[in-house]
Amino acid sequence: MLKNGNRPSILGTNVLFLISALLLLTLGAKVQHRELYSGLIITEFIIILLPTLLYIKLRGHSIAEVLRLNSISFLQFIYIIFIVIFAYPIAIFLNYISIMIISRFGQVIPSSVPIPSNYQEFIKSFLVIALSPGICEEAMFRGLIMNSYENMGKKKALVYSAILFGMFHFNSQNLLGPIFLGIIFGIVVFKTDSILSAIIGHTLNNTIALALGYGLNRFGGYNQNFDGVNLAMPEMDLMLYGIIIMGIFALVFGILLIKLINSLPSRKTISIGFSNGYNNLFVNTIRRARMNIWERIPIWIFITVFIVWNYIVFFS
């Protein structure tokens, strides 16, 4: 386990994050526009993963230690699967809130991710859209960034890395869900002390989305039924009705999710739920209260770019 003084610096990590974000908006967007799948591979492995690994290595840190390249047990693997299954509807609910707000004041943009129409396309999509982000993005966010931010304590490391993860997608429609999932992935990494937990969780989450889209696309009928409902009910009433129903399901799944996370076997005896043991995960880790002014500058620049980009895309 890394001591706080041996962790990657927050300033260096934030500068690397800003550079990766700007490359994502420029080079990443260009290569994805040319050809989506090859563009995504370039984005994930060249823009996200490679700089992360090079930075860790060039700064003299151990990649295995910073990324927590530890094994997990079969029981932990099973728990992670169920944690993601129960977290997925909550993430969808949170994204639905974002879409509802944007639709009220701006325009909702359809997803550019293609839905696989056959088995071969599904396998290709799994490798590029599910597995690659699961590996590359987790190495950056639950690996380098969260580890670096542990200089400020695990609570801030968990929340800040999740917020940056959500914003890194540069999509307000897909913001709250990834932030929530980032927190969940961070918790399971802390509990298992392994980045594999987050890689499995992230990959499974994206696979569920692909599988649902593939199933609806292959077996059909859903869109026509949905359009019929849409014509029979005013748009805002329909959205409010949907958010109430989804909210009820999200609440139930949330209660079960907390129980699952609390029961997840860990390398230490720690509790993540709303109990007296909640803070046990975070004790004795804080070495400094906050970022200094220089460490904040890359994040301020990133937030400014995020706001301007999303205003242009959704509200201009």
PDB file of C-alpha atoms in Angstrom:
ATOM      1  CA  MET A   1       0.000   0.000   0.000  1.00  0.00           C
ATOM      2  CA  LEU A   2       1.324   3.449  -0.899  1.00  0.00           C
ATOM      3  CA  LYS A   3       2.087   5.979   1.795  1.00  0.00           C
ATOM      4  CA  ASN A   4       0.610   9.421   1.109  1.00  0.00           C
ATOM      5  CA  GLY A   5       4.048  10.945   0.565  1.00  0.00           C
ATOM      6  CA  ASN A   6       4.750   8.373  -2.150  1.00  0.00           C
ATOM      7  CA  ARG A   7       1.552   8.918  -4.102  1.00  0.00           C
ATOM      8  CA  PRO A   8       1.488  10.645  -7.503  1.00  0.00           C
ATOM      9  CA  SER A   9       1.254  14.412  -7.081  1.00  0.00           C
ATOM     10  CA  ILE A  10      -2.136  16.077  -7.409  1.00  0.00           C
ATOM     11  CA  LEU A  11      -0.745  18.846  -9.639  1.00  0.00           C
ATOM     12  CA  GLY A  12       0.844  16.439 -12.093  1.00  0.00           C
ATOM     13  CA  THR A  13      -2.267  14.272 -12.156  1.00  0.00           C
ATOM     14  CA  ASN A  14      -4.531  17.272 -12.773  1.00  0.00           C
ATOM     15  CA  VAL A  15      -2.342  18.554 -15.610  1.00  0.00           C
ATOM     16  CA  LEU A  16      -2.347  15.108 -17.213  1.00  0.00           C
ATOM     17  CA  PHE A  17      -6.125  14.914 -16.813  1.00  0.00           C
ATOM     18  CA  LEU A  18      -6.608  18.320 -18.462  1.00  0.00           C
ATOM     19  CA  ILE A  19      -4.370  17.382 -21.392  1.00  0.00           C
ATOM     20  CA  SER A  20      -6.240  14.096 -21.873  1.00  0.00           C
ATOM     21  CA  ALA A  21      -9.587  15.914 -21.757  1.00  0.00           C
ATOM     22  CA  LEU A  22      -8.494  18.447 -24.385  1.00  0.00           C
ATOM     23  CA  LEU A  23      -7.112  15.669 -26.585  1.00  0.00           C
ATOM     24  CA  LEU A  24     -10.425  13.845 -26.204  1.00  0.00           C
ATOM     25  CA  LEU A  25     -12.323  16.874 -27.506  1.00  0.00           C
ATOM     26  CA  THR A  26      -9.943  17.466 -30.414  1.00  0.00           C
ATOM     27  CA  LEU A  27      -8.015  14.420 -31.601  1.00  0.00           C
ATOM     28  CA  GLY A  28     -10.496  11.958 -30.095  1.00  0.00           C
ATOM     29  CA  ALA A  29     -13.473  13.640 -31.723  1.00  0.00           C
ATOM     30  CA  LYS A  30     -11.670  13.764 -35.076  1.00  0.00           C
ATOM     31  CA  VAL A  31     -10.702  10.088 -35.201  1.00  0.00           C
ATOM     32  CA  GLN A  32     -14.119   8.986 -33.924  1.00  0.00           C
ATOM     33  CA  HIS A  33     -15.826  11.075 -36.591  1.00  0.00           C
ATOM     34  CA  ARG A  34     -13.656   9.420 -39.244  1.00  0.00           C
ATOM     35  CA  GLU A  35     -14.517   5.885 -38.059  1.00  0.00           C
ATOM     36  CA  LEU A  36     -16.161   5.295 -34.700  1.00  0.00           C
ATOM     37  CA  TYR A  37     -14.696   1.977 -33.585  1.00  0.00           C
ATOM     38  CA  SER A  38     -11.076   2.635 -34.537  1.00  0.00           C
ATOM     39  CA  GLY A  39     -11.495   6.151 -33.167  1.00  0.00           C
ATOM     40  CA  LEU A  40     -12.687   4.814 -29.825  1.00  0.00           C
ATOM     41  CA  ILE A  41      -9.729   2.434 -29.641  1.00  0.00           C
ATOM     42  CA  ILE A  42      -7.337   5.331 -30.307  1.00  0.00           C
ATOM     43  CA  THR A  43      -9.146   7.434 -27.705  1.00  0.00           C
ATOM     44  CA  GLU A  44      -9.106   4.794 -24.993  1.00  0.00           C
ATOM     45  CA  PHE A  45      -5.631   3.357 -25.445  1.00  0.00           C
ATOM     46  CA  ILE A  46      -3.631   6.297 -26.854  1.00  0.00           C
ATOM     47  CA  ILE A  47      -5.317   9.317 -25.253  1.00  0.00           C
ATOM     48  CA  ILE A  48      -6.348   7.812 -21.903  1.00  0.00           C
ATOM     49  CA  LEU A  49      -4.414   4.661 -20.978  1.00  0.00           C
ATOM     50  CA  LEU A  50      -0.964   5.292 -22.475  1.00  0.00           C
ATOM     51  CA  PRO A  51      -0.417   8.744 -20.882  1.00  0.00           C
ATOM     52  CA  THR A  52      -1.634   7.370 -17.544  1.00  0.00           C
ATOM     53  CA  LEU A  53       0.864   4.510 -17.559  1.00  0.00           C
ATOM     54  CA  LEU A  54       3.709   6.677 -18.875  1.00  0.00           C
ATOM     55  CA  TYR A  55       3.107   9.333 -16.237  1.00  0.00           C
ATOM     56  CA  ILE A  56       3.128   6.800 -13.405  1.00  0.00           C
ATOM     57  CA  LYS A  57       6.298   5.161 -14.727  1.00  0.00           C
ATOM     58  CA  LEU A  58       8.187   8.366 -15.552  1.00  0.00           C
ATOM     59  CA  ARG A  59       7.430   9.784 -12.107  1.00  0.00           C
ATOM     60  CA  GLY A  60       9.068   6.744 -10.557  1.00  0.00           C
ATOM     61  CA  HIS A  61       5.957   5.102  -9.133  1.00  0.00           C
ATOM     62  CA  SER A  62       4.986   1.451  -9.322  1.00  0.00           C
ATOM     63  CA  ILE A  63       2.183   0.876 -11.829  1.00  0.00           C
ATOM     64  CA  ALA A  64       1.042  -2.169  -9.870  1.00  0.00           C
ATOM     65  CA  GLU A  65       0.800  -0.199  -6.621  1.00  0.00           C
ATOM     66  CA  VAL A  66      -0.778   2.973  -8.014  1.00  0.00           C
ATOM     67  CA  LEU A  67      -3.383   1.046 -10.009  1.00  0.00           C
ATOM     68  CA  ARG A  68      -3.920  -1.542  -7.261  1.00  0.00           C
ATOM     69  CA  LEU A  69      -3.254  -4.480  -9.568  1.00  0.00           C
ATOM     70  CA  ASN A  70      -4.367  -7.074  -7.039  1.00  0.00           C
ATOM     71  CA  SER A  71      -6.472 -10.167  -7.529  1.00  0.00           C
ATOM     72  CA  ILE A  72     -10.021 -10.584  -6.251  1.00  0.00           C
ATOM     73  CA  SER A  73     -11.776 -13.693  -5.020  1.00  0.00           C
ATOM     74  CA  PHE A  74     -14.536 -15.500  -6.877  1.00  0.00           C
ATOM     75  CA  LEU A  75     -16.996 -14.418  -4.171  1.00  0.00           C
ATOM     76  CA  GLN A  76     -16.010 -10.776  -4.647  1.00  0.00           C
ATOM     77  CA  PHE A  77     -16.486 -11.223  -8.398  1.00  0.00           C
ATOM     78  CA  ILE A  78     -20.043 -12.479  -7.864  1.00  0.00           C
ATOM     79  CA  TYR A  79     -20.819  -9.594  -5.512  1.00  0.00           C
ATOM     80  CA  ILE A  80     -19.541  -7.053  -8.040  1.00  0.00           C
ATOM     81  CA  ILE A  81     -21.811  -8.482 -10.727  1.00  0.00           C
ATOM     82  CA  PHE A  82     -24.878  -8.053  -8.527  1.00  0.00           C
ATOM     83  CA  ILE A  83     -23.744  -4.619  -7.337  1.00  0.00           C
ATOM     84  CA  VAL A  84     -23.580  -3.398 -10.939  1.00  0.00           C
ATOM     85  CA  ILE A  85     -26.925  -4.996 -11.809  1.00  0.00           C
ATOM     86  CA  PHE A  86     -28.581  -3.126  -8.944  1.00  0.00           C
ATOM     87  CA  ALA A  87     -26.657   0.103  -9.603  1.00  0.00           C
ATOM     88  CA  TYR A  88     -27.542   0.231 -13.306  1.00  0.00           C
ATOM     89  CA  PRO A  89     -31.234   1.234 -12.899  1.00  0.00           C
ATOM     90  CA  ILE A  90     -30.225   3.987 -10.469  1.00  0.00           C
ATOM     91  CA  ALA A  91     -27.730   5.382 -12.985  1.00  0.00           C
ATOM     92  CA  ILE A  92     -30.426   5.313 -15.675  1.00  0.00           C
ATOM     93  CA  PHE A  93     -32.797   7.167 -13.342  1.00  0.00           C
ATOM     94  CA  LEU A  94     -30.192   9.857 -12.640  1.00  0.00           C
ATOM     95  CA  ASN A  95     -29.466  10.302 -16.348  1.00  0.00           C
ATOM     96  CA  TYR A  96     -33.201  10.549 -16.983  1.00  0.00           C
ATOM     97  CA  ILE A  97     -33.309  13.511 -14.598  1.00  0.00           C
ATOM     98  CA  SER A  98     -30.559  15.198 -16.624  1.00  0.00           C
ATOM     99  CA  ILE A  99     -32.393  14.530 -19.882  1.00  0.00           C
ATOM    100  CA  MET A 100     -35.625  15.878 -18.419  1.00  0.00           C
ATOM    101  CA  ILE A 101     -33.947  19.133 -17.380  1.00  0.00           C
ATOM    102  CA  ILE A 102     -32.143  19.546 -20.700  1.00  0.00           C
ATOM    103  CA  SER A 103     -35.328  18.864 -22.681  1.00  0.00           C
ATOM    104  CA  ARG A 104     -37.021  21.665 -20.755  1.00  0.00           C
ATOM    105  CA  PHE A 105     -34.404  24.309 -21.504  1.00  0.00           C
ATOM    106  CA  GLY A 106     -32.423  22.970 -24.465  1.00  0.00           C
ATOM    107  CA  GLN A 107     -32.301  20.127 -26.949  1.00  0.00           C
ATOM    108  CA  VAL A 108     -31.733  16.441 -26.276  1.00  0.00           C
ATOM    109  CA  ILE A 109     -29.099  14.887 -28.554  1.00  0.00           C
ATOM    110  CA  PRO A 110     -29.547  11.216 -29.555  1.00  0.00           C
ATOM    111  CA  SER A 111     -26.667   8.927 -28.637  1.00  0.00           C
ATOM    112  CA  SER A 112     -24.085   8.454 -31.386  1.00  0.00           C
ATOM    113  CA  VAL A 113     -23.191   4.966 -30.146  1.00  0.00           C
ATOM    114  CA  PRO A 114     -24.493   2.426 -32.698  1.00  0.00           C
ATOM    115  CA  ILE A 115     -26.747  -0.369 -31.466  1.00  0.00           C
ATOM    116  CA  PRO A 116     -25.477  -3.783 -32.616  1.00  0.00           C
ATOM    117  CA  SER A 117     -27.858  -5.525 -35.002  1.00  0.00           C
ATOM    118  CA  ASN A 118     -26.246  -8.974 -35.048  1.00  0.00           C
ATOM    119  CA  TYR A 119     -24.008 -11.220 -32.973  1.00  0.00           C
ATOM    120  CA  GLN A 120     -20.799 -10.204 -34.751  1.00  0.00           C
ATOM    121  CA  GLU A 121     -21.500  -6.505 -34.185  1.00  0.00           C
ATOM    122  CA  PHE A 122     -22.322  -7.214 -30.541  1.00  0.00           C
ATOM    123  CA  ILE A 123     -18.924  -8.875 -29.975  1.00  0.00           C
ATOM    124  CA  LYS A 124     -17.193  -5.975 -31.707  1.00  0.00           C
ATOM    125  CA  SER A 125     -19.138  -3.461 -29.629  1.00  0.00           C
ATOM    126  CA  PHE A 126     -18.359  -5.377 -26.450  1.00  0.00           C
ATOM    127  CA  LEU A 127     -14.624  -5.226 -27.092  1.00  0.00           C
ATOM    128  CA  VAL A 128     -14.576  -1.553 -28.119  1.00  0.00           C
ATOM    129  CA  ILE A 129     -17.431   0.064 -26.162  1.00  0.00           C
ATOM    130  CA  ALA A 130     -17.523  -2.089 -23.015  1.00  0.00           C
ATOM    131  CA  LEU A 131     -14.150  -3.728 -22.342  1.00  0.00           C
ATOM    132  CA  SER A 132     -11.800  -1.006 -23.619  1.00  0.00           C
ATOM    133  CA  PRO A 133     -13.335   1.807 -21.504  1.00  0.00           C
ATOM    134  CA  GLY A 134     -13.521  -0.588 -18.575  1.00  0.00           C
ATOM    135  CA  ILE A 135      -9.769  -1.049 -18.688  1.00  0.00           C
ATOM    136  CA  CYS A 136      -8.517   2.341 -19.855  1.00  0.00           C
ATOM    137  CA  GLU A 137     -10.853   4.732 -18.045  1.00  0.00           C
ATOM    138  CA  GLU A 138     -10.612   2.832 -14.773  1.00  0.00           C
ATOM    139  CA  ALA A 139      -6.820   2.955 -14.953  1.00  0.00           C
ATOM    140  CA  MET A 140      -7.034   6.746 -15.125  1.00  0.00           C
ATOM    141  CA  PHE A 141      -9.895   7.474 -12.715  1.00  0.00           C
ATOM    142  CA  ARG A 142     -10.007   4.716 -10.077  1.00  0.00           C
ATOM    143  CA  GLY A 143      -6.298   4.149 -10.611  1.00  0.00           C
ATOM    144  CA  LEU A 144      -4.152   7.261 -11.000  1.00  0.00           C
ATOM    145  CA  ILE A 145      -6.599  10.051 -10.109  1.00  0.00           C
ATOM    146  CA  MET A 146      -8.215   8.413  -7.084  1.00  0.00           C
ATOM    147  CA  ASN A 147      -4.827   7.290  -5.777  1.00  0.00           C
ATOM    148  CA  SER A 148      -3.365  10.760  -6.189  1.00  0.00           C
ATOM    149  CA  TYR A 149      -6.355  12.405  -4.499  1.00  0.00           C
ATOM    150  CA  GLU A 150      -5.963  10.132  -1.480  1.00  0.00           C
ATOM    151  CA  ASN A 151      -3.440  12.753  -0.387  1.00  0.00           C
ATOM    152  CA  MET A 152      -6.587  14.667   0.686  1.00  0.00           C
ATOM    153  CA  GLY A 153      -8.289  11.622   2.205  1.00  0.00           C
ATOM    154  CA  LYS A 154     -10.327   8.780   0.765  1.00  0.00           C
ATOM    155  CA  LYS A 155     -13.667  10.594   0.935  1.00  0.00           C
ATOM    156  CA  LYS A 156     -12.489  13.395  -1.328  1.00  0.00           C
ATOM    157  CA  ALA A 157     -10.590  10.960  -3.529  1.00  0.00           C
ATOM    158  CA  LEU A 158     -13.765   8.940  -4.006  1.00  0.00           C
ATOM    159  CA  VAL A 159     -16.071  11.877  -4.759  1.00  0.00           C
ATOM    160  CA  TYR A 160     -13.692  14.077  -6.760  1.00  0.00           C
ATOM    161  CA  SER A 161     -12.531  11.248  -9.025  1.00  0.00           C
ATOM    162  CA  ALA A 162     -16.169  10.267  -9.648  1.00  0.00           C
ATOM    163  CA  ILE A 163     -17.157  13.842 -10.560  1.00  0.00           C
ATOM    164  CA  LEU A 164     -14.235  14.168 -12.971  1.00  0.00           C
ATOM    165  CA  PHE A 165     -15.145  10.782 -14.439  1.00  0.00           C
ATOM    166  CA  GLY A 166     -18.708  11.927 -15.098  1.00  0.00           C
ATOM    167  CA  MET A 167     -17.630  15.247 -16.594  1.00  0.00           C
ATOM    168  CA  PHE A 168     -14.933  13.618 -18.738  1.00  0.00           C
ATOM    169  CA  HIS A 169     -17.681  12.306 -21.022  1.00  0.00           C
ATOM    170  CA  PHE A 170     -18.476  15.954 -21.929  1.00  0.00           C
ATOM    171  CA  ASN A 171     -22.168  15.101 -22.081  1.00  0.00           C
ATOM    172  CA  SER A 172     -24.663  16.655 -19.655  1.00  0.00           C
ATOM    173  CA  GLN A 173     -27.206  14.007 -20.643  1.00  0.00           C
ATOM    174  CA  ASN A 174     -24.790  11.365 -19.414  1.00  0.00           C
ATOM    175  CA  LEU A 175     -23.419  13.113 -16.329  1.00  0.00           C
ATOM    176  CA  LEU A 176     -25.219  12.136 -13.122  1.00  0.00           C
ATOM    177  CA  GLY A 177     -25.262   8.417 -13.934  1.00  0.00           C
ATOM    178  CA  PRO A 178     -21.493   8.128 -14.481  1.00  0.00           C
ATOM    179  CA  ILE A 179     -20.795  10.206 -11.353  1.00  0.00           C
ATOM    180  CA  PHE A 180     -22.933   7.803  -9.323  1.00  0.00           C
ATOM    181  CA  LEU A 181     -21.278   4.776 -10.924  1.00  0.00           C
ATOM    182  CA  GLY A 182     -17.862   6.330 -10.339  1.00  0.00           C
ATOM    183  CA  ILE A 183     -18.623   6.491  -6.622  1.00  0.00           C
ATOM    184  CA  ILE A 184     -19.779   2.859  -6.632  1.00  0.00           C
ATOM    185  CA  PHE A 185     -16.683   1.715  -8.536  1.00  0.00           C
ATOM    186  CA  GLY A 186     -14.469   3.682  -6.156  1.00  0.00           C
ATOM    187  CA  ILE A 187     -16.049   2.068  -3.109  1.00  0.00           C
ATOM    188  CA  VAL A 188     -15.576  -1.458  -4.439  1.00  0.00           C
ATOM    189  CA  VAL A 189     -11.953  -0.642  -5.292  1.00  0.00           C
ATOM    190  CA  PHE A 190     -11.349   0.573  -1.744  1.00  0.00           C
ATOM    191  CA  LYS A 191     -13.062  -2.476  -0.282  1.00  0.00           C
ATOM    192  CA  THR A 192     -11.296  -5.051  -2.439  1.00  0.00           C
ATOM    193  CA  ASP A 193      -8.057  -3.066  -2.847  1.00  0.00           C
ATOM    194  CA  SER A 194      -8.120  -4.017  -6.527  1.00  0.00           C
ATOM    195  CA  ILE A 195      -8.662  -2.083  -9.760  1.00  0.00           C
ATOM    196  CA  LEU A 196     -10.049  -5.313 -11.229  1.00  0.00           C
ATOM    197  CA  SER A 197     -13.252  -4.661  -9.297  1.00  0.00           C
ATOM    198  CA  ALA A 198     -13.815  -1.384 -11.143  1.00  0.00           C
ATOM    199  CA  ILE A 199     -12.773  -2.840 -14.506  1.00  0.00           C
ATOM    200  CA  ILE A 200     -15.281  -5.669 -14.112  1.00  0.00           C
ATOM    201  CA  GLY A 201     -17.988  -3.292 -12.913  1.00  0.00           C
ATOM    202  CA  HIS A 202     -17.433  -0.723 -15.667  1.00  0.00           C
ATOM    203  CA  THR A 203     -17.281  -3.372 -18.377  1.00  0.00           C
ATOM    204  CA  LEU A 204     -20.430  -5.070 -17.100  1.00  0.00           C
ATOM    205  CA  ASN A 205     -22.326  -1.777 -16.903  1.00  0.00           C
ATOM    206  CA  ASN A 206     -21.528  -0.957 -20.535  1.00  0.00           C
ATOM    207  CA  THR A 207     -22.309  -4.542 -21.552  1.00  0.00           C
ATOM    208  CA  ILE A 208     -25.760  -4.311 -19.951  1.00  0.00           C
ATOM    209  CA  ALA A 209     -26.470  -1.164 -21.972  1.00  0.00           C
ATOM    210  CA  LEU A 210     -25.294  -2.873 -25.161  1.00  0.00           C
ATOM    211  CA  ALA A 211     -27.319  -6.011 -24.432  1.00  0.00           C
ATOM    212  CA  LEU A 212     -30.504  -4.043 -23.782  1.00  0.00           C
ATOM    213  CA  GLY A 213     -30.065  -2.062 -26.991  1.00  0.00           C
ATOM    214  CA  TYR A 214     -29.232  -5.215 -28.926  1.00  0.00           C
ATOM    215  CA  GLY A 215     -32.274  -7.031 -27.547  1.00  0.00           C
ATOM    216  CA  LEU A 216     -34.670  -4.186 -28.306  1.00  0.00           C
ATOM    217  CA  ASN A 217     -33.176  -3.725 -31.759  1.00  0.00           C
ATOM    218  CA  ARG A 218     -33.280  -7.425 -32.601  1.00  0.00           C
ATOM    219  CA  PHE A 219     -36.692  -8.350 -31.259  1.00  0.00           C
ATOM    220  CA  GLY A 220     -38.344  -4.982 -31.936  1.00  0.00           C
ATOM    221  CA  GLY A 221     -41.843  -3.782 -31.195  1.00  0.00           C
ATOM    222  CA  TYR A 222     -40.853  -1.563 -28.276  1.00  0.00           C
ATOM    223  CA  ASN A 223     -40.492   1.717 -30.165  1.00  0.00           C
ATOM    224  CA  GLN A 224     -43.955   1.500 -31.689  1.00  0.00           C
ATOM    225  CA  ASN A 225     -45.531   0.872 -28.322  1.00  0.00           C
ATOM    226  CA  PHE A 226     -43.602   3.721 -26.759  1.00  0.00           C
ATOM    227  CA  ASP A 227     -44.612   6.090 -29.537  1.00  0.00           C
ATOM    228  CA  GLY A 228     -48.242   5.189 -28.909  1.00  0.00           C
ATOM    229  CA  VAL A 229     -47.923   6.165 -25.276  1.00  0.00           C
ATOM    230  CA  ASN A 230     -46.127   9.334 -26.267  1.00  0.00           C
ATOM    231  CA  LEU A 231     -48.995  10.414 -28.518  1.00  0.00           C
ATOM    232  CA  ALA A 232     -51.592   9.777 -25.856  1.00  0.00           C
ATOM    233  CA  MET A 233     -49.960  11.881 -23.127  1.00  0.00           C
ATOM    234  CA  PRO A 234     -48.433  15.375 -23.056  1.00  0.00           C
ATOM    235  CA  GLU A 235     -44.655  15.246 -23.167  1.00  0.00           C
ATOM    236  CA  MET A 236     -43.989  16.774 -19.748  1.00  0.00           C
ATOM    237  CA  ASP A 237     -46.673  14.657 -18.081  1.00  0.00           C
ATOM    238  CA  LEU A 238     -45.113  11.581 -19.647  1.00  0.00           C
ATOM    239  CA  MET A 239     -41.672  12.521 -18.366  1.00  0.00           C
ATOM    240  CA  LEU A 240     -42.960  13.246 -14.863  1.00  0.00           C
ATOM    241  CA  TYR A 241     -44.824   9.952 -14.842  1.00  0.00           C
ATOM    242  CA  GLY A 242     -41.681   8.172 -15.977  1.00  0.00           C
ATOM    243  CA  ILE A 243     -39.484   9.831 -13.379  1.00  0.00           C
ATOM    244  CA  ILE A 244     -41.866   8.890 -10.554  1.00  0.00           C
ATOM    245  CA  ILE A 245     -41.964   5.241 -11.609  1.00  0.00           C
ATOM    246  CA  MET A 246     -38.210   5.124 -12.159  1.00  0.00           C
ATOM    247  CA  GLY A 247     -37.639   6.890  -8.844  1.00  0.00           C
ATOM    248  CA  ILE A 248     -39.574   4.221  -6.956  1.00  0.00           C
ATOM    249  CA  PHE A 249     -37.556   1.473  -8.615  1.00  0.00           C
ATOM    250  CA  ALA A 250     -34.316   3.399  -7.986  1.00  0.00           C
ATOM    251  CA  LEU A 251     -35.156   3.695  -4.283  1.00  0.00           C
ATOM    252  CA  VAL A 252     -35.772  -0.035  -3.947  1.00  0.00           C
ATOM    253  CA  PHE A 253     -32.632  -0.901  -5.897  1.00  0.00           C
ATOM    254  CA  GLY A 254     -30.677   1.636  -3.840  1.00  0.00           C
ATOM    255  CA  ILE A 255     -31.630  -0.037  -0.558  1.00  0.00           C
ATOM    256  CA  LEU A 256     -30.601  -3.416  -1.924  1.00  0.00           C
ATOM    257  CA  LEU A 257     -27.407  -1.911  -3.341  1.00  0.00           C
ATOM    258  CA  ILE A 258     -26.339  -0.598   0.068  1.00  0.00           C
ATOM    259  CA  LYS A 259     -26.874  -4.032   1.585  1.00  0.00           C
ATOM    260  CA  LEU A 260     -24.823  -5.645  -1.177  1.00  0.00           C
ATOM    261  CA  ILE A 261     -21.938  -3.204  -0.796  1.00  0.00           C
ATOM    262  CA  ASN A 262     -21.919  -3.655   2.968  1.00  0.00           C
ATOM    263  CA  SER A 263     -21.768  -7.422   2.459  1.00  0.00           C
ATOM    264  CA  LEU A 264     -19.004  -7.304  -0.166  1.00  0.00           C
ATOM    265  CA  PRO A 265     -16.042  -9.264   1.245  1.00  0.00           C
ATOM    266  CA  SER A 266     -13.028  -7.007   1.651  1.00  0.00           C
ATOM    267  CA  ARG A 267      -9.389  -7.158   2.611  1.00  0.00           C
ATOM    268  CA  LYS A 268     -10.352  -5.233   5.732  1.00  0.00           C
ATOM    269  CA  THR A 269     -13.432  -5.234   7.933  1.00  0.00           C
ATOM    270  CA  ILE A 270     -15.144  -2.070   6.746  1.00  0.00           C
ATOM    271  CA  SER A 271     -18.717  -0.952   6.328  1.00  0.00           C
ATOM    272  CA  ILE A 272     -19.985   1.328   3.579  1.00  0.00           C
ATOM    273  CA  GLY A 273     -23.585   1.706   4.656  1.00  0.00           C
ATOM    274  CA  PHE A 274     -25.464   4.168   6.798  1.00  0.00           C
ATOM    275  CA  SER A 275     -24.291   2.728  10.081  1.00  0.00           C
ATOM    276  CA  ASN A 276     -21.786   3.440  12.810  1.00  0.00           C
ATOM    277  CA  GLY A 277     -19.146   1.709  10.728  1.00  0.00           C
ATOM    278  CA  TYR A 278     -19.562   3.993   7.716  1.00  0.00           C
ATOM    279  CA  ASN A 279     -16.495   6.095   8.413  1.00  0.00           C
ATOM    280  CA  ASN A 280     -14.263   3.063   8.983  1.00  0.00           C
ATOM    281  CA  LEU A 281     -13.438   3.089   5.283  1.00  0.00           C
ATOM    282  CA  PHE A 282     -12.025   6.591   5.509  1.00  0.00           C
ATOM    283  CA  VAL A 283     -10.237   6.899   8.853  1.00  0.00           C
ATOM    284  CA  ASN A 284      -6.626   8.040   9.203  1.00  0.00           C
ATOM    285  CA  THR A 285      -6.111   8.861   5.529  1.00  0.00           C
ATOM    286  CA  ILE A 286      -6.231  12.680   5.431  1.00  0.00           C
ATOM    287  CA  ARG A 287      -2.867  14.426   5.096  1.00  0.00           C
ATOM    288  CA  ARG A 288      -4.064  17.771   3.701  1.00  0.00           C
ATOM    289  CA  ALA A 289      -7.418  19.512   3.580  1.00  0.00           C
ATOM    290  CA  ARG A 290      -7.653  20.717  -0.019  1.00  0.00           C
ATOM    291  CA  MET A 291      -5.871  21.432  -3.281  1.00  0.00           C
ATOM    292  CA  ASN A 292      -3.670  24.496  -3.501  1.00  0.00           C
ATOM    293  CA  ILE A 293      -4.217  27.212  -6.095  1.00  0.00           C
ATOM    294  CA  TRP A 294      -1.856  25.679  -8.671  1.00  0.00           C
ATOM    295  CA  GLU A 295      -3.493  22.277  -8.392  1.00  0.00           C
ATOM    296  CA  ARG A 296      -6.923  23.826  -8.919  1.00  0.00           C
ATOM    297  CA  ILE A 297      -6.051  25.718 -12.109  1.00  0.00           C
ATOM    298  CA  PRO A 298      -6.162  22.660 -14.452  1.00  0.00           C
ATOM    299  CA  ILE A 299      -9.519  21.660 -12.942  1.00  0.00           C
ATOM    300  CA  TRP A 300     -10.935  25.178 -13.329  1.00  0.00           C
ATOM    301  CA  ILE A 301      -9.860  25.194 -16.980  1.00  0.00           C
ATOM    302  CA  PHE A 302     -11.460  21.786 -17.499  1.00  0.00           C
ATOM    303  CA  ILE A 303     -14.735  22.867 -15.848  1.00  0.00           C
ATOM    304  CA  THR A 304     -14.821  26.010 -18.004  1.00  0.00           C
ATOM    305  CA  VAL A 305     -14.330  23.958 -21.174  1.00  0.00           C
ATOM    306  CA  PHE A 306     -17.004  21.511 -20.011  1.00  0.00           C
ATOM    307  CA  ILE A 307     -19.551  24.288 -19.413  1.00  0.00           C
ATOM    308  CA  VAL A 308     -18.851  26.059 -22.714  1.00  0.00           C
ATOM    309  CA  TRP A 309     -18.914  22.808 -24.698  1.00  0.00           C
ATOM    310  CA  ASN A 310     -22.205  21.655 -23.213  1.00  0.00           C
ATOM    311  CA  TYR A 311     -23.799  25.072 -23.621  1.00  0.00           C
ATOM    312  CA  ILE A 312     -22.909  25.043 -27.317  1.00  0.00           C
ATOM    313  CA  VAL A 313     -24.131  21.464 -27.825  1.00  0.00           C
ATOM    314  CA  PHE A 314     -27.345  21.510 -25.797  1.00  0.00           C
ATOM    315  CA  PHE A 315     -28.466  25.121 -25.306  1.00  0.00           C
ATOM    316  CA  SER A 316     -27.211  27.279 -28.190  1.00  0.00           C
TER     317      SER A 316
END
